[in-house]
CSV table of C-alpha atoms in Angstrom, one decimal:
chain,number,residue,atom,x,y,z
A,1,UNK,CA,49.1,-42.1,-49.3
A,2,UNK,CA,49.1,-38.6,-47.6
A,3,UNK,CA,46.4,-37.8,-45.1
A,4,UNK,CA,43.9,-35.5,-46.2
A,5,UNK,CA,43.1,-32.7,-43.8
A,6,UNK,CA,39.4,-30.9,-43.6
A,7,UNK,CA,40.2,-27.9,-41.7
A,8,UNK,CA,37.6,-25.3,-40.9
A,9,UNK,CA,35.4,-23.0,-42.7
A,10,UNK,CA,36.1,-19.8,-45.4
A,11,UNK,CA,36.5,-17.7,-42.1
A,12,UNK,CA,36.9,-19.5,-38.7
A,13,UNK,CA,35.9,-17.5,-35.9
A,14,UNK,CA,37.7,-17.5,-32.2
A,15,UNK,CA,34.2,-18.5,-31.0
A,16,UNK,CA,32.8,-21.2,-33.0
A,17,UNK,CA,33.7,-24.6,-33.0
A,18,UNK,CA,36.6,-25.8,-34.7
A,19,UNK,CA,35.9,-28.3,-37.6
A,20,UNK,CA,39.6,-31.0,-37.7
A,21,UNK,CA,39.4,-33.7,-39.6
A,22,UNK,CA,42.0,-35.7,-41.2
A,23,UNK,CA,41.5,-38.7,-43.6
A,24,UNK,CA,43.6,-41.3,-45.4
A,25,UNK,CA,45.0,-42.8,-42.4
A,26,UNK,CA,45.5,-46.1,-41.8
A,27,UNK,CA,43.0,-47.2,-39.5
A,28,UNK,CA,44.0,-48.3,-36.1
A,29,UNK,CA,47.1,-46.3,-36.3
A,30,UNK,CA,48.1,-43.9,-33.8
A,31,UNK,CA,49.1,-40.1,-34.4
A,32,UNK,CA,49.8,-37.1,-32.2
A,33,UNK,CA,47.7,-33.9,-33.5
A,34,UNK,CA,49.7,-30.4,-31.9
A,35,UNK,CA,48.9,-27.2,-32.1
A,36,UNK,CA,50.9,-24.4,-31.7
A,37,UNK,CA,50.1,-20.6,-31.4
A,38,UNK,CA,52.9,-17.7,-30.2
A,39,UNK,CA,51.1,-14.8,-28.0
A,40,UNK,CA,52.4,-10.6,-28.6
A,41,UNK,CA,55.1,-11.4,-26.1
A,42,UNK,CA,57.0,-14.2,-28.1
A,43,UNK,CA,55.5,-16.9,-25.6
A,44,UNK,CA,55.2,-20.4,-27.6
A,45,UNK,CA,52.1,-22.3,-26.5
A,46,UNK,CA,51.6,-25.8,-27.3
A,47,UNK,CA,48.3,-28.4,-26.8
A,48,UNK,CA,48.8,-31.9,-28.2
A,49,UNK,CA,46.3,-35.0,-28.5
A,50,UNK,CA,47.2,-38.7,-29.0
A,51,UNK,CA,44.1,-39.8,-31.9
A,52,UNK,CA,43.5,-43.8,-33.2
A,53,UNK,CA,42.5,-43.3,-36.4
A,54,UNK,CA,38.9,-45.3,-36.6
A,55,UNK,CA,37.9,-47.9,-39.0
A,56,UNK,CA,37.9,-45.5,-41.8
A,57,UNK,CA,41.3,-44.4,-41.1
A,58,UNK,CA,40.3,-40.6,-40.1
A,59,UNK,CA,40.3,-38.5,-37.0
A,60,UNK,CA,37.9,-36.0,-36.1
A,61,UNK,CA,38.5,-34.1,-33.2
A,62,UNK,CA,35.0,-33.0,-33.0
A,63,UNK,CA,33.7,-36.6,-32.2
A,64,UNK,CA,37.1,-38.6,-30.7
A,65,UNK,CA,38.3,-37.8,-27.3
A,66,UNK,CA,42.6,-38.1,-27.3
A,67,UNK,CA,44.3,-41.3,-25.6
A,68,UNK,CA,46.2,-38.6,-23.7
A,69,UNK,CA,47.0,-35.2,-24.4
A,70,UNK,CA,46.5,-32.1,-22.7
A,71,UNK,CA,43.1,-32.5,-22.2
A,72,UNK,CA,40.4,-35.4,-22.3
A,73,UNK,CA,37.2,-36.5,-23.2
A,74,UNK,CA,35.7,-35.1,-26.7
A,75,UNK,CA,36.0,-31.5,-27.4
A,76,UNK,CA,36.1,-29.7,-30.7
A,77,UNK,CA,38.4,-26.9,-29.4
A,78,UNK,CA,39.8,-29.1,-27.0
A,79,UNK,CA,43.2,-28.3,-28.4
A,80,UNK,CA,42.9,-24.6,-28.3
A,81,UNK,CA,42.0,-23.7,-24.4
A,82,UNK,CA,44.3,-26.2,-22.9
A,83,UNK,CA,47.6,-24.8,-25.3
A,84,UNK,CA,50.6,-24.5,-22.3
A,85,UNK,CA,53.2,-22.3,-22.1
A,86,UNK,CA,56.4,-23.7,-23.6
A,87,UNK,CA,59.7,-23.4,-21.3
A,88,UNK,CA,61.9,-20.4,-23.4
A,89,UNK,CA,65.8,-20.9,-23.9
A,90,UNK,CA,66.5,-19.3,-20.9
A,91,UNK,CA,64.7,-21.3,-18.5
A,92,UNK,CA,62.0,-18.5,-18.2
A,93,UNK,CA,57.8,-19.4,-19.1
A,94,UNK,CA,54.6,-16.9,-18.6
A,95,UNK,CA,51.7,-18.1,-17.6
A,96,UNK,CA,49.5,-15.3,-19.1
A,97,UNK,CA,48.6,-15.9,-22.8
A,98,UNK,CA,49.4,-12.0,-24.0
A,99,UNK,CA,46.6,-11.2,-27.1
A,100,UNK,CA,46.4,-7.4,-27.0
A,101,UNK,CA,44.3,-7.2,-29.6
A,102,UNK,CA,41.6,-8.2,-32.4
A,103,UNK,CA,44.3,-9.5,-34.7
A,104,UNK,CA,43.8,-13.2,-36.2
A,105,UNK,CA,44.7,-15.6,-33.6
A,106,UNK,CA,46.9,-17.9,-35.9
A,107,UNK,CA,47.4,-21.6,-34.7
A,108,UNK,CA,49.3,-24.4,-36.8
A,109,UNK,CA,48.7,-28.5,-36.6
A,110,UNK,CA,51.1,-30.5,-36.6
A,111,UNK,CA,50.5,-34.1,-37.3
A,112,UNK,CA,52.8,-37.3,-36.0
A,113,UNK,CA,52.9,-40.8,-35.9
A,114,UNK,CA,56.3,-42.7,-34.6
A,115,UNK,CA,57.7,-39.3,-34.3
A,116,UNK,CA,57.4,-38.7,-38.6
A,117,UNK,CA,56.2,-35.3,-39.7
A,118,UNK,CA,52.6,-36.4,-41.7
A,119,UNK,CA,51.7,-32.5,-42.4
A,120,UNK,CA,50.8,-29.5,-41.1
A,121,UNK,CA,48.5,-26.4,-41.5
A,122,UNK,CA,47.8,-23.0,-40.1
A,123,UNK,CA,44.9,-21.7,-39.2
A,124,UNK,CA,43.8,-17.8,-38.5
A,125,UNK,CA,40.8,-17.6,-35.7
A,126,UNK,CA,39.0,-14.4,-36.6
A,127,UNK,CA,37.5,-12.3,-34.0
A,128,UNK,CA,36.5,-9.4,-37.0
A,129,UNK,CA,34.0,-10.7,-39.1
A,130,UNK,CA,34.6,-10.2,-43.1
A,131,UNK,CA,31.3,-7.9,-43.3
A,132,UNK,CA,32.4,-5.4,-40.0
A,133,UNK,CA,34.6,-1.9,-40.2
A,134,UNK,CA,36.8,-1.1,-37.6
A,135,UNK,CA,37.4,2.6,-37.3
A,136,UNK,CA,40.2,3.6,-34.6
A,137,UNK,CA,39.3,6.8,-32.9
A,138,UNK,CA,41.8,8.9,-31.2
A,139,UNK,CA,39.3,12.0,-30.5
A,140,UNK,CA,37.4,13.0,-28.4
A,141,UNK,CA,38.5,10.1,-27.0
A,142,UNK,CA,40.3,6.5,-27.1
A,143,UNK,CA,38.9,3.5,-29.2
A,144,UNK,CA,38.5,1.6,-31.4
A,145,UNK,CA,34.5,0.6,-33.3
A,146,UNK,CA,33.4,-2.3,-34.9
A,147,UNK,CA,30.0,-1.9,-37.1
A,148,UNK,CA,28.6,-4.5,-39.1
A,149,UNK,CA,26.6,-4.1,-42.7
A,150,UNK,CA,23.4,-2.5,-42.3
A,151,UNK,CA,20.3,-4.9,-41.0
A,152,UNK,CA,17.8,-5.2,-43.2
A,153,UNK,CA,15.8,-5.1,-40.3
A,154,UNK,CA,16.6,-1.6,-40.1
A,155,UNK,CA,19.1,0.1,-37.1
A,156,UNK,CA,21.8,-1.3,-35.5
A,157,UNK,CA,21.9,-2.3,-31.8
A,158,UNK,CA,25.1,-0.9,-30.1
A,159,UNK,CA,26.9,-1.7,-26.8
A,160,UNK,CA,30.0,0.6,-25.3
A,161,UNK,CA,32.9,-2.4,-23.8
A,162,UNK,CA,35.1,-1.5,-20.8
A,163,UNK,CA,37.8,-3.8,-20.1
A,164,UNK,CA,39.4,-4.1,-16.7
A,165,UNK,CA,42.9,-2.8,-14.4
A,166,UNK,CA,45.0,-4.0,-17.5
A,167,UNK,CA,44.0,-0.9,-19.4
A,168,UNK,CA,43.9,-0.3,-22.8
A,169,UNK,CA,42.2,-1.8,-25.1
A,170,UNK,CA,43.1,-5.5,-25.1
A,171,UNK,CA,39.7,-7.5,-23.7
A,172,UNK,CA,37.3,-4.8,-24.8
A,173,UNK,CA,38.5,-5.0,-28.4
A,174,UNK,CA,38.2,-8.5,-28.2
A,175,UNK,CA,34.4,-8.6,-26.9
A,176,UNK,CA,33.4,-5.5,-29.4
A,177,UNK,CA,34.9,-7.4,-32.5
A,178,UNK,CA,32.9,-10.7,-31.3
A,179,UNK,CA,29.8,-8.9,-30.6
A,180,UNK,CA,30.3,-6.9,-34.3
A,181,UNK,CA,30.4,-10.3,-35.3
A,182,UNK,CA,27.0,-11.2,-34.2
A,183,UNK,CA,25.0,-8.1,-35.4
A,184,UNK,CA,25.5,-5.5,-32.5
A,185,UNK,CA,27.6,-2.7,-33.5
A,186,UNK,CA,30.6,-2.5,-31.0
A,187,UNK,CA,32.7,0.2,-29.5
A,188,UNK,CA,35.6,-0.5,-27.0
A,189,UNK,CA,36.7,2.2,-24.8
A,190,UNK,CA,40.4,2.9,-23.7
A,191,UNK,CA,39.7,4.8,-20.4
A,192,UNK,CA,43.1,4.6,-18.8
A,193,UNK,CA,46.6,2.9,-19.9
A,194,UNK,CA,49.6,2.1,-17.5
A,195,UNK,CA,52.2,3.2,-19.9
A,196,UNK,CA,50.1,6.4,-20.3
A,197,UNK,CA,49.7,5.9,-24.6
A,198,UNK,CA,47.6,7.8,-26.4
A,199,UNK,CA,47.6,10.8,-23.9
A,200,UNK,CA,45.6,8.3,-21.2
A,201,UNK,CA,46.3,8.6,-17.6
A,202,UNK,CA,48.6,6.6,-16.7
A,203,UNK,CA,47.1,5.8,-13.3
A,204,UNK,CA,43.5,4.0,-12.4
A,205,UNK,CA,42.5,7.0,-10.3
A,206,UNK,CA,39.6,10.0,-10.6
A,207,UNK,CA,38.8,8.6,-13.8
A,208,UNK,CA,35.9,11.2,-15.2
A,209,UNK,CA,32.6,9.3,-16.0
A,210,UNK,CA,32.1,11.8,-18.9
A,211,UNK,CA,34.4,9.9,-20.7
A,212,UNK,CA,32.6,7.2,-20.8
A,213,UNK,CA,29.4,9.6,-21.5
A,214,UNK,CA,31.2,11.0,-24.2
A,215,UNK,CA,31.8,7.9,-26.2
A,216,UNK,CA,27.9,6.4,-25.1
A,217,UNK,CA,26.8,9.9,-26.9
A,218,UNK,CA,29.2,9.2,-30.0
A,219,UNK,CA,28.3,5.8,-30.4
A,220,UNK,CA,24.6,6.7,-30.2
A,221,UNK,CA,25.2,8.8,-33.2
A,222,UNK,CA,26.7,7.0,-35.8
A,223,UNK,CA,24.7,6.5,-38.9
A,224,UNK,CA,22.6,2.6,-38.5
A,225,UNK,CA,22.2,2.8,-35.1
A,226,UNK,CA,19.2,2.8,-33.0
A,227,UNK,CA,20.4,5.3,-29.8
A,228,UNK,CA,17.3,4.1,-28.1
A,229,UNK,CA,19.0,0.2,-28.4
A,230,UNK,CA,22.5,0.7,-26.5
A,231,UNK,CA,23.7,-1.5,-24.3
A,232,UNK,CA,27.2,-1.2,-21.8
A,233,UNK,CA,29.7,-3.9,-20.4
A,234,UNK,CA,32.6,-4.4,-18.6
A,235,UNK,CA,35.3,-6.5,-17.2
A,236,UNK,CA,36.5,-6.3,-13.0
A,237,UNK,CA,36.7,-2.3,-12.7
A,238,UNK,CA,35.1,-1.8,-16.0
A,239,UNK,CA,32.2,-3.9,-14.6
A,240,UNK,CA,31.9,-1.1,-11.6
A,241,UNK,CA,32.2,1.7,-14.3
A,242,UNK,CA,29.9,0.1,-15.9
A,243,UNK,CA,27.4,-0.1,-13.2
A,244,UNK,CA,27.9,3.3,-12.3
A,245,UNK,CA,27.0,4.7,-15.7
A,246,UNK,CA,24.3,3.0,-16.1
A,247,UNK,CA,22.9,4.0,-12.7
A,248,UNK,CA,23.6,7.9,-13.3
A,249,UNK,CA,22.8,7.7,-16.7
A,250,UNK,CA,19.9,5.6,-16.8
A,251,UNK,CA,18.4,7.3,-20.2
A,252,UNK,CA,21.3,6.1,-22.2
A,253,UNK,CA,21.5,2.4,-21.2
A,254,UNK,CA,18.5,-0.2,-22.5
A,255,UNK,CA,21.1,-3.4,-21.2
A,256,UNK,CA,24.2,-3.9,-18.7
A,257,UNK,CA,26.5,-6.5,-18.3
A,258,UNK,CA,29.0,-7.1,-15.3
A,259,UNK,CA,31.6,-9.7,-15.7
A,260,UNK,CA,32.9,-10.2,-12.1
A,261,UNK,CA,31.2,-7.2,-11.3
A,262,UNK,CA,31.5,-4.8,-7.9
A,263,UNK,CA,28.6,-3.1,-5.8
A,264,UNK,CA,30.7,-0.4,-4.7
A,265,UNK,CA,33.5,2.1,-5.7
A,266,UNK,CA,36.9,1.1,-4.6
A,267,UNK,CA,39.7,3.2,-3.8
A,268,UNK,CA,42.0,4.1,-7.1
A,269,UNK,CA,44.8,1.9,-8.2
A,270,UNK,CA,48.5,3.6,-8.5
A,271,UNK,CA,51.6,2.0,-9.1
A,272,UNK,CA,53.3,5.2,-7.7
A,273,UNK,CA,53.1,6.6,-4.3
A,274,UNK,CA,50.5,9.0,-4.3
A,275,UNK,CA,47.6,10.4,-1.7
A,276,UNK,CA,44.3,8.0,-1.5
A,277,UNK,CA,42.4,8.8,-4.0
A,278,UNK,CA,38.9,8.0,-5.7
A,279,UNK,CA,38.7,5.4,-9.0
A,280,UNK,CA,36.0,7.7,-10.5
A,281,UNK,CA,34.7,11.2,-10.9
A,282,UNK,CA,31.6,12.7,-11.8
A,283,UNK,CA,30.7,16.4,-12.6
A,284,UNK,CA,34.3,16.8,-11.5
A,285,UNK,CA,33.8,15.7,-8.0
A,286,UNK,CA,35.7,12.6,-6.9
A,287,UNK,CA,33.1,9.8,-6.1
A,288,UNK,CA,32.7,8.4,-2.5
A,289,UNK,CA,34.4,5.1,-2.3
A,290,UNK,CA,36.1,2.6,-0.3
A,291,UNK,CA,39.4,2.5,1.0
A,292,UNK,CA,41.7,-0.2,1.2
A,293,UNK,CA,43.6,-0.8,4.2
A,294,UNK,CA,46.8,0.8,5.4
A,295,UNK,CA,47.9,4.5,4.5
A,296,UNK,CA,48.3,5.6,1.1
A,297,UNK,CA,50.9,3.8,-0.8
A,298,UNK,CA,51.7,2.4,-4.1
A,299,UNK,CA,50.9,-1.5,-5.3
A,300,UNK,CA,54.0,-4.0,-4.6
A,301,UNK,CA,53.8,-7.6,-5.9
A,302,UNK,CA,52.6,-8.9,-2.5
A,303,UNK,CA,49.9,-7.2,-2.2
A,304,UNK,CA,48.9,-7.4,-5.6
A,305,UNK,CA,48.8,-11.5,-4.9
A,306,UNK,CA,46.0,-10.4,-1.7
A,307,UNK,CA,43.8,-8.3,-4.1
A,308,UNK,CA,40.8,-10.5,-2.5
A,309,UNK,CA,41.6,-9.8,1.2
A,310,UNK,CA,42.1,-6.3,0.4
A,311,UNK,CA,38.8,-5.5,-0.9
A,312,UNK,CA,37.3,-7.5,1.7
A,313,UNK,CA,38.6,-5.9,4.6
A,314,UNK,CA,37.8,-2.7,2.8
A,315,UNK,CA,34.3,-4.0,2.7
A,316,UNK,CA,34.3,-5.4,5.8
A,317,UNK,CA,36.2,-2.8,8.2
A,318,UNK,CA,34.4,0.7,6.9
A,319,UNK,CA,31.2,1.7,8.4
A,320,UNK,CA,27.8,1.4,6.9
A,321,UNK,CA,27.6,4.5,6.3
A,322,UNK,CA,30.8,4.7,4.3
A,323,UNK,CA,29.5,1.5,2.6
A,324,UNK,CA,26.1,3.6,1.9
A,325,UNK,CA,28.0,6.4,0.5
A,326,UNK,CA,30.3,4.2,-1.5
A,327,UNK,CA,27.7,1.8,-3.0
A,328,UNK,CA,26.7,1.5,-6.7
A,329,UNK,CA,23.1,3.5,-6.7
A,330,UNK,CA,22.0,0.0,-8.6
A,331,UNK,CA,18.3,1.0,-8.2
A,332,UNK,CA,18.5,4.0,-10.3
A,333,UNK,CA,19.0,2.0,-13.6
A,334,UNK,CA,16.4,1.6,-16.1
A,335,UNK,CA,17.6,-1.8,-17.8
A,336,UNK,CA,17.3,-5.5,-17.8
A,337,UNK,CA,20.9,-6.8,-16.1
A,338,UNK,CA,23.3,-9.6,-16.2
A,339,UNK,CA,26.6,-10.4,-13.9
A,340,UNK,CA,28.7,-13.1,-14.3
A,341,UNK,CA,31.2,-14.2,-11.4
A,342,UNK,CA,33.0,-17.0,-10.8
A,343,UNK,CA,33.6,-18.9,-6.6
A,344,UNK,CA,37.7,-18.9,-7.2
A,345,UNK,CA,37.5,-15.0,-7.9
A,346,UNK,CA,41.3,-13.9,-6.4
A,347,UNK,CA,40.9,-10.6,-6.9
A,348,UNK,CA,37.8,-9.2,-5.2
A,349,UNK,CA,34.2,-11.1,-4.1
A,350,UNK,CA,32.3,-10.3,-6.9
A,351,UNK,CA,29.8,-13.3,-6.4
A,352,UNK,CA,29.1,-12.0,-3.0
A,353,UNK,CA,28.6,-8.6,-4.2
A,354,UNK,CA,26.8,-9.5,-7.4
A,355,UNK,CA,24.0,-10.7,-4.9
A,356,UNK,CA,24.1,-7.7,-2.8
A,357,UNK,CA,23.4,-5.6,-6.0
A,358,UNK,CA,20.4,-8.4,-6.5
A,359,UNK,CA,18.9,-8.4,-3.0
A,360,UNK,CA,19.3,-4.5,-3.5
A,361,UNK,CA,17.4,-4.1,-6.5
A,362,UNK,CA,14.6,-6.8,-5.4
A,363,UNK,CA,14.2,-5.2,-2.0
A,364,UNK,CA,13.3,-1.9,-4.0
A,365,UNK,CA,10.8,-3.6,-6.7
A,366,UNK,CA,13.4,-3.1,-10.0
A,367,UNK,CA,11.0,-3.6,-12.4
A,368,UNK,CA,14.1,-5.0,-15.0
A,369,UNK,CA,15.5,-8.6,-15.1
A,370,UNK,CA,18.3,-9.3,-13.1
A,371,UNK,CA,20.1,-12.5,-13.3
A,372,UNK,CA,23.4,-13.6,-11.6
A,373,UNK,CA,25.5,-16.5,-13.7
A,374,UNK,CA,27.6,-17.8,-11.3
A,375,UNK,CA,30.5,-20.4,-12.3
A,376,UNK,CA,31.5,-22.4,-9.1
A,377,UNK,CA,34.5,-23.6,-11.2
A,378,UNK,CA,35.5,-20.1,-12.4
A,379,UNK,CA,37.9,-17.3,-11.3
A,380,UNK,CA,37.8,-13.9,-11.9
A,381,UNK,CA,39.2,-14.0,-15.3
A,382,UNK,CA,36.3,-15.5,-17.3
A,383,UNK,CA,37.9,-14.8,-20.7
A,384,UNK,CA,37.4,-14.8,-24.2
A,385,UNK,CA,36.7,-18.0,-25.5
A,386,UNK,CA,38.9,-20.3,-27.3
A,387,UNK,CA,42.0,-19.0,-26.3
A,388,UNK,CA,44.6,-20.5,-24.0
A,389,UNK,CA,43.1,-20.6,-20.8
A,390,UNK,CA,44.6,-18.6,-18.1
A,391,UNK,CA,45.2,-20.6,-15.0
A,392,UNK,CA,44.1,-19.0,-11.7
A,393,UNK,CA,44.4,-20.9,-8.4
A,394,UNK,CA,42.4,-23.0,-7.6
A,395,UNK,CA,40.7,-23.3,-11.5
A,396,UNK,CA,40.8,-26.4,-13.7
A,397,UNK,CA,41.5,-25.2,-17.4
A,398,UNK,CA,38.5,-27.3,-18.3
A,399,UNK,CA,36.4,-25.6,-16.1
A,400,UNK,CA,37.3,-22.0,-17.0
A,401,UNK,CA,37.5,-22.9,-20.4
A,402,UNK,CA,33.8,-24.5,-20.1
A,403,UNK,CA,33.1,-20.9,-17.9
A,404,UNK,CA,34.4,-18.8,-20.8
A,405,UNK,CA,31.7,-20.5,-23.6
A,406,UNK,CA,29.1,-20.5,-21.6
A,407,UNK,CA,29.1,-17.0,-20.3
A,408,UNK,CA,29.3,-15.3,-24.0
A,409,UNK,CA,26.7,-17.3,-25.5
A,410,UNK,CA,24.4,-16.1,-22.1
A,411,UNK,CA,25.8,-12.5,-22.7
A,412,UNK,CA,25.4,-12.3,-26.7
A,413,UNK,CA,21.8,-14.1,-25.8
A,414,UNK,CA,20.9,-11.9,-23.1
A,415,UNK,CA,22.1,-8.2,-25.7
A,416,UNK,CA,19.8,-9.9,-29.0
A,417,UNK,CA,16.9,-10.3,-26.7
A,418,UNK,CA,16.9,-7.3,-24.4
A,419,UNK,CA,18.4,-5.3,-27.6
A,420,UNK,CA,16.1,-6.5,-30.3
């Protein structure tokens, strides 16, 4: 007899938990469950778990913990975070699971026993919900907006997503189709782009806040949504963006999320040779900020592996009044807060500074909740969940995978209540 798989819902999304079950097996026998999923670069990853089928001859993933495999003890999606990299013809393997946009994630089972092929199925992870329209906007600026079916509870809460130094789109799609997904319309900004598409610059330097101003105002706009309900995020620089507008916009922002947040403004990021400049603007003045050490250059690969000791000794060698005139004016926001940080962060303190923005707002009597989720297991990628985890050093894959659930269900907890 065949087994009989029981594989997810109507629509399985990349955050919920993965139903796998399979039936009609003989019981006591022994079968190896893989998965398989292929990233936008070609990259094959691969997860496998060795399953006893129980007493009534089935597997559930959700309830059995593998013999061996790539990871252990019982865990639903235990077979999506800990997918691998799988070694390419020509020797070569990235570590960096490449998903560069909002796109069903697409995974196939494959069951074994004795090395026999038993079945196999594919499954598409949806980060768009069925009931959300995605609208790509190219003017007056770069995006893309995710808005779920009118409430019946009336307007729509909204929250502007800024991803992080990879540019683009990429994570901020992600996070706006997920929180789309949960009721909060969504709109993910593309502030800057390394390849310079869709006429971005092409450089992580004198960015002008009033881009970010000008899609908070168009997002405010849209028909079913409540403008005085908006809400902002971000990833690494996005997080300091992030910040920033909501502490010179303060009117526009009701909630703010940091993930691996910064206190201060940092020096612009160039892969070209160019004069020191700021990240940010504002009213068409470059923002005060700190610079790294060394004269102005561009990034090579060793010192993009020392992205941690170089925003540390640009924190720790400039003067406090350069740190005065750098820093984040935290206590001019008007909104309930969250950061997220992990202790393994390679590429700048952000716990550290995450509680100099708290002692800053506490020793000035911010009236707003501010609360610091810290992930001693964590790095600085704490990523969307579900997907092949992203190894930093130092990080178990269980532990950032753990990181990555945990910190959106705080963060789409912590927009429903402050957004409500």
């Amino acid at each position: 007899m065949e087994p009989v798989w029981s594989i997810g819902q109507a629509q399985n999304r990349i955050d919920g938990t993965l139903e796998l079950g399979i039936g009609h097996l003989t019981p006591g026998r022994k079968v190896m469950l893989e998965a398989f999923a292929q990233d936008d670069l070609g990259q094959v990853w691969h997860s496998f778990g060795i399953f006893r089928a129980d007493d009534r001859g089935t597997v559930d993933t959700a309830g059995m913990a593998p013999e061996e495999g790539t990871y252990d003890g019982i865990d639903a999606n235990g077979l999506l975070w800990s997918m691998r990299p799988v070694q390419r013809a020509d020797g070569s393997v990235s570590g960096y699971f490449m998903k560069s946009g909002s796109a069903p994630h697409a995974v196939t089972f494959r069951l074994t026993s004795d090395g026999v092929l038993l079945g196999e199925r594919t499954v598409d992870l949806h980060f768009v919900s069925v009931d959300v329209q995605v609208t790509e906007i190219m003017e007056p600026f770069a995006g893309k907006y995710f808005c779920p079916e009118a409430s019946e509870r009336g307007p729509l809460p909204a929250v502007l997503v800024l991803g992080g130094s990879a540019g683009g789109l990429l994570w901020s799609e992600q996070m706006a189709a997920l929180l789309s997904a949960h009721g909060i319309a969504a709109l993910a900004l593309a502030y800057f782009d390394w390849q310079g598409r869709l006429g971005l610059p092409n450089q992580l330097a004198e960015i002008p806040l009033e881009v970010v101003d000008r899609a908070m105002r168009w997002l405010q706009a849209q028909p079913g949504i409540d403008a005085d309900r908006t809400g902002v995020m971000g990833l690494s620089k996005g997080s300091e963006l992030a910040l920033l507008y909501a502490s010179l916009h303060p009117q526009a922002v009701r909630a703010v999320v940091g993930y691996s947040p910064a206190s201060h403004v940092f020096e612009g990021i160039s892969m070209a040779p160019v004069s020191r400049r700021s990240s940010w603007t504002h009213e068409g003045r470059p923002l005060p900020y700190l610079p790294y050490p060394g004269g102005p250059k561009s990034w090579n690969p060793a010192e993009l592996a020392q992205l941690r000791k170089l925003h540390e000794q640009a924190l720790n060698t400039s003067t406090d009044e350069e740190l005065e005139a750098a820093r984040i004016p935290v206590e001019a926001m008007r909104a309930p807060a969250l950061l997220i940080t992990g202790a393994h962060d390679a590429t700048w303190p952000a716990a550290e500074m995450a509680e100099g923005v708290l002692q800053m707002l506490k020793k000035c009597g911010y009236r707003w909740e501010v609360r610091h989720e810290h992930f001693p297991e964590a790095g600085h990628l704490v990523d969307i969940p579900n997907l092949p985890v992203i190894a930093e050093h130092g990080v178990r894959a269980e532990a950032a995978a753990a990181a990555a659930r945990e910190a959106w269900q705080t963060v789409s907890s912590f927009f429903h209540k402050n957004l409500a």
